[in-house]
Short mmCIF file of C-alpha atoms in Angstrom, two decimals:
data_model
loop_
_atom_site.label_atom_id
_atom_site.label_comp_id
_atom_site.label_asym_id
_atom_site.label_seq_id
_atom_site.Cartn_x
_atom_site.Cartn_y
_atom_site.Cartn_z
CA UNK U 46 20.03 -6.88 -14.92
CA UNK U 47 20.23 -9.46 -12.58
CA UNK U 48 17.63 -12.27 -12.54
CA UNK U 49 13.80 -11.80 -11.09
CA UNK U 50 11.59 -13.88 -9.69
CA UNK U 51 8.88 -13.90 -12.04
CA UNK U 52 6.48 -15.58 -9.39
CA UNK U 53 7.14 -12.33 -8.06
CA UNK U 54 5.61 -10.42 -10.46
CA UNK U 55 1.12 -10.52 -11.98
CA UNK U 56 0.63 -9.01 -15.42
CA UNK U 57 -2.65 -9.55 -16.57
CA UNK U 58 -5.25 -8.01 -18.98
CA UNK U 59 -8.86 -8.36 -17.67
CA UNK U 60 -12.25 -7.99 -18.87
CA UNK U 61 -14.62 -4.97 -17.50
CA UNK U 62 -15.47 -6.19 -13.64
CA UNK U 63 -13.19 -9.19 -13.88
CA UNK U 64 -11.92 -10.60 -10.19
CA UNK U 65 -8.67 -9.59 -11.73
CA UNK U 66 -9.32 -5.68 -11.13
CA UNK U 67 -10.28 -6.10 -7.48
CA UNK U 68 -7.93 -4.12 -5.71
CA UNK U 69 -8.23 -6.43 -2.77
CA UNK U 70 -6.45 -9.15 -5.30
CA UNK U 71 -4.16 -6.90 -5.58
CA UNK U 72 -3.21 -6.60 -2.06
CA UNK U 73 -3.13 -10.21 -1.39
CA UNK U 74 -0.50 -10.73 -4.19
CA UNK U 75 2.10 -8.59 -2.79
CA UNK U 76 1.69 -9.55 0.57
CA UNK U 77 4.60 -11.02 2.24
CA UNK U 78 5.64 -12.07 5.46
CA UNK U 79 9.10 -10.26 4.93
CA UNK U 80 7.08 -6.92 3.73
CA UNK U 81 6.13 -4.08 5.91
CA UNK U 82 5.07 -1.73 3.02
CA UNK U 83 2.54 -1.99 0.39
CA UNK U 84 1.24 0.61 -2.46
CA UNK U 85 -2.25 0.58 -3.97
CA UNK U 86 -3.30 2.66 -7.40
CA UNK U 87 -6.62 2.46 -8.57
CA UNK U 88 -7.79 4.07 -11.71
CA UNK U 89 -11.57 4.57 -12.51
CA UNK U 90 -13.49 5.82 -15.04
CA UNK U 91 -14.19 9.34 -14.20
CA UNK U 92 -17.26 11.53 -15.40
CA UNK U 93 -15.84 14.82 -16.45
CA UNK U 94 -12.41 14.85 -19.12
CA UNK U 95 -11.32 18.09 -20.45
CA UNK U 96 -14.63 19.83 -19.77
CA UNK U 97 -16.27 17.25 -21.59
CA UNK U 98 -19.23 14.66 -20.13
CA UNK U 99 -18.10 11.57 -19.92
CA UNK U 100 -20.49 8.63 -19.90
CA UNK U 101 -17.83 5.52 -20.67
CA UNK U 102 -14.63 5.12 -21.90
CA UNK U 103 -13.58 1.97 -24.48
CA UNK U 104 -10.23 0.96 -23.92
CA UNK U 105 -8.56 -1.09 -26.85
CA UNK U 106 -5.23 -3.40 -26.68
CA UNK U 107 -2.89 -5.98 -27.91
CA UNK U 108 -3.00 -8.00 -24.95
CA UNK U 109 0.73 -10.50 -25.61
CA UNK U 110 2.18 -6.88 -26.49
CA UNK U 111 0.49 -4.96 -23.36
CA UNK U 112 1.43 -8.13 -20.87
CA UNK U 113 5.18 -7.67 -21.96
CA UNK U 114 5.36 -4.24 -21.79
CA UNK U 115 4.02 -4.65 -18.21
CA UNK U 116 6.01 -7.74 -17.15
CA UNK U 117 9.16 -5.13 -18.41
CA UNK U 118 7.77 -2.23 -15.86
CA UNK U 119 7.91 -4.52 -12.93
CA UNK U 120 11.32 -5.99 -13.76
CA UNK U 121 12.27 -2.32 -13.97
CA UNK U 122 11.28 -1.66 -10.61
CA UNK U 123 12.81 -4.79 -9.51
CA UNK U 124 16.10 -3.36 -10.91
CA UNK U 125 15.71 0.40 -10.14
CA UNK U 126 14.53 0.08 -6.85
CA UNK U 127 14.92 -2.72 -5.17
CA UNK U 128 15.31 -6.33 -5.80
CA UNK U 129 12.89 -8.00 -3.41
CA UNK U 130 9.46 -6.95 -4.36
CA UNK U 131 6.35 -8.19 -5.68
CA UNK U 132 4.28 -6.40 -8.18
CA UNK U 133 0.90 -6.58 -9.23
CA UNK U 134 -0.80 -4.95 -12.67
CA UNK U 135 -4.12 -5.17 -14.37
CA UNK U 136 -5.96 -3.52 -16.95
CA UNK U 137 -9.02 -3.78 -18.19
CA UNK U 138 -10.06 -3.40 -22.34
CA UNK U 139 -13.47 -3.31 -23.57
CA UNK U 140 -16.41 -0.82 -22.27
CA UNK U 141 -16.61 0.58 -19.13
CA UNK U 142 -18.89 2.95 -17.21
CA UNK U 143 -18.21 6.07 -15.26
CA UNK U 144 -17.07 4.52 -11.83
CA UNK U 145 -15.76 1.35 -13.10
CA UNK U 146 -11.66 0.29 -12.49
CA UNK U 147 -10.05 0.36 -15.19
CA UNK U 148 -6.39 -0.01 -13.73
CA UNK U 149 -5.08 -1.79 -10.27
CA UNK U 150 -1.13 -1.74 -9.18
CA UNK U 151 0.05 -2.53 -6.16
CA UNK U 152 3.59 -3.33 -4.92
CA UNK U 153 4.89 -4.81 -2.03
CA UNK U 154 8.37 -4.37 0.09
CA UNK U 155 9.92 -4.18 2.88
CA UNK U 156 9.47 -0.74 3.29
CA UNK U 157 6.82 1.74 1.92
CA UNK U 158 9.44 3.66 0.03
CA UNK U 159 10.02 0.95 -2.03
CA UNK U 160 6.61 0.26 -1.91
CA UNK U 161 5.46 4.09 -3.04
CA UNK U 162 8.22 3.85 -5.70
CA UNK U 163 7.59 1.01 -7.58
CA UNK U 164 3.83 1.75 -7.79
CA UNK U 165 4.49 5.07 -8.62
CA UNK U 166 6.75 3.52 -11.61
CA UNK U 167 5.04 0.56 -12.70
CA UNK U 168 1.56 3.08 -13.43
CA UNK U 169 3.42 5.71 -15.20
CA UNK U 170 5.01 3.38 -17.40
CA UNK U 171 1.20 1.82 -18.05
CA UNK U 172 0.53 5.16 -18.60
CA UNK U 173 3.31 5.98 -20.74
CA UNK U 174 4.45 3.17 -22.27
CA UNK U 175 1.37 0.03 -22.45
CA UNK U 176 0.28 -0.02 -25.45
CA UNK U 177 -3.40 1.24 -24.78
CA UNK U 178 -5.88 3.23 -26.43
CA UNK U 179 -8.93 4.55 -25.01
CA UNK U 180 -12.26 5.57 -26.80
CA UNK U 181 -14.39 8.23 -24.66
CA UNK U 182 -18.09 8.46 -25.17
CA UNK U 183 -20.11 11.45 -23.89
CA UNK U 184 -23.04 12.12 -22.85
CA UNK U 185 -24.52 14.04 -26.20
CA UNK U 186 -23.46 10.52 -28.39
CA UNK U 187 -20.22 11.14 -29.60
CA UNK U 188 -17.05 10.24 -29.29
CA UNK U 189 -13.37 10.48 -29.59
CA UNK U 190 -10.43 8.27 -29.43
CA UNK U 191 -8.17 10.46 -26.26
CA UNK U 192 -4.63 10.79 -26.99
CA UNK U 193 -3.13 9.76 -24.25
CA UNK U 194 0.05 10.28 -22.50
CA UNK U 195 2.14 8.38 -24.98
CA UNK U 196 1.26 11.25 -26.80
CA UNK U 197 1.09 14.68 -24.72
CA UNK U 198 5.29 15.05 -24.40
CA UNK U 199 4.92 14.03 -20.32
CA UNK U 200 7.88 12.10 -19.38
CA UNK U 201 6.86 9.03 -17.52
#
């Protein structure tokens, strides 16, 4: 693999409504004067999850392990599709509410393929790969830990 920039790349974990999870941040990272493409994901907290009421979700992590695994994504893309890039990721742990972010990535190119491709990549390997685990709570008081996609069989 040859060698990246690792200026290039943001990995950070980020408490509930941290600066870090402003998508905005995100943008500004992978902004370059040599880029003419840049991807945005955005994940949120959402109020319905397999016909259940959701009224928060509590997301648990090793943060040293969950930074490497998502410094390794990026350098993935870096390698897979295209060397000149510059990725941003950041999730949150902790309690959130329905509405709240709970993921931003963003990637920047010179062209929005790259740019589509390497967001597209980085967030299935958070999905797939970080190791995460998330704690819904519903609206009649209980709750459940989910099991993720680590666990369902999808291929990232």
């Amino acid at each position: 693999m040859d060698t990246v920039d690792i200026s290039a790349i943001r990995a950070l974990v980020a408490a509930p409504r941290d600066a870090a999870l402003d998508p905005a941040r995100a943008l500004e990272f992978v902004t370059h004067e040599e880029f003419g493409g840049q991807a945005l994901f955005v994940g949120r907290v959402r109020r319905h999850n397999h016909g259940r009421d959701v009224v928060a979700v509590e997301y648990d992590l090793f943060e040293p392990l969950v930074r490497t695994t998502f410094e390794a994504l990026a350098r993935e893309a870096f390698a897979d599709i295209a060397p000149e890039l510059r990725v941003y990721v950041a999730h949150t742990h902790g309690r959130l509410e329905v509405g709240d972010i709970a993921v931003v990535v963003a990637a920047g190119s010179r062209h929005r393929d790259e740019a589509f491709r390497a967001c597209r990549a980085v967030i299935e390997g958070v999905k797939h790969r970080a190791p995460i685990w998330k704690r819904e709570h519903y609206v009649d008081g209980s709750s459940e830990w989910s099991e993720g996609c680590s666990l369902c069989g999808h291929k990232a």
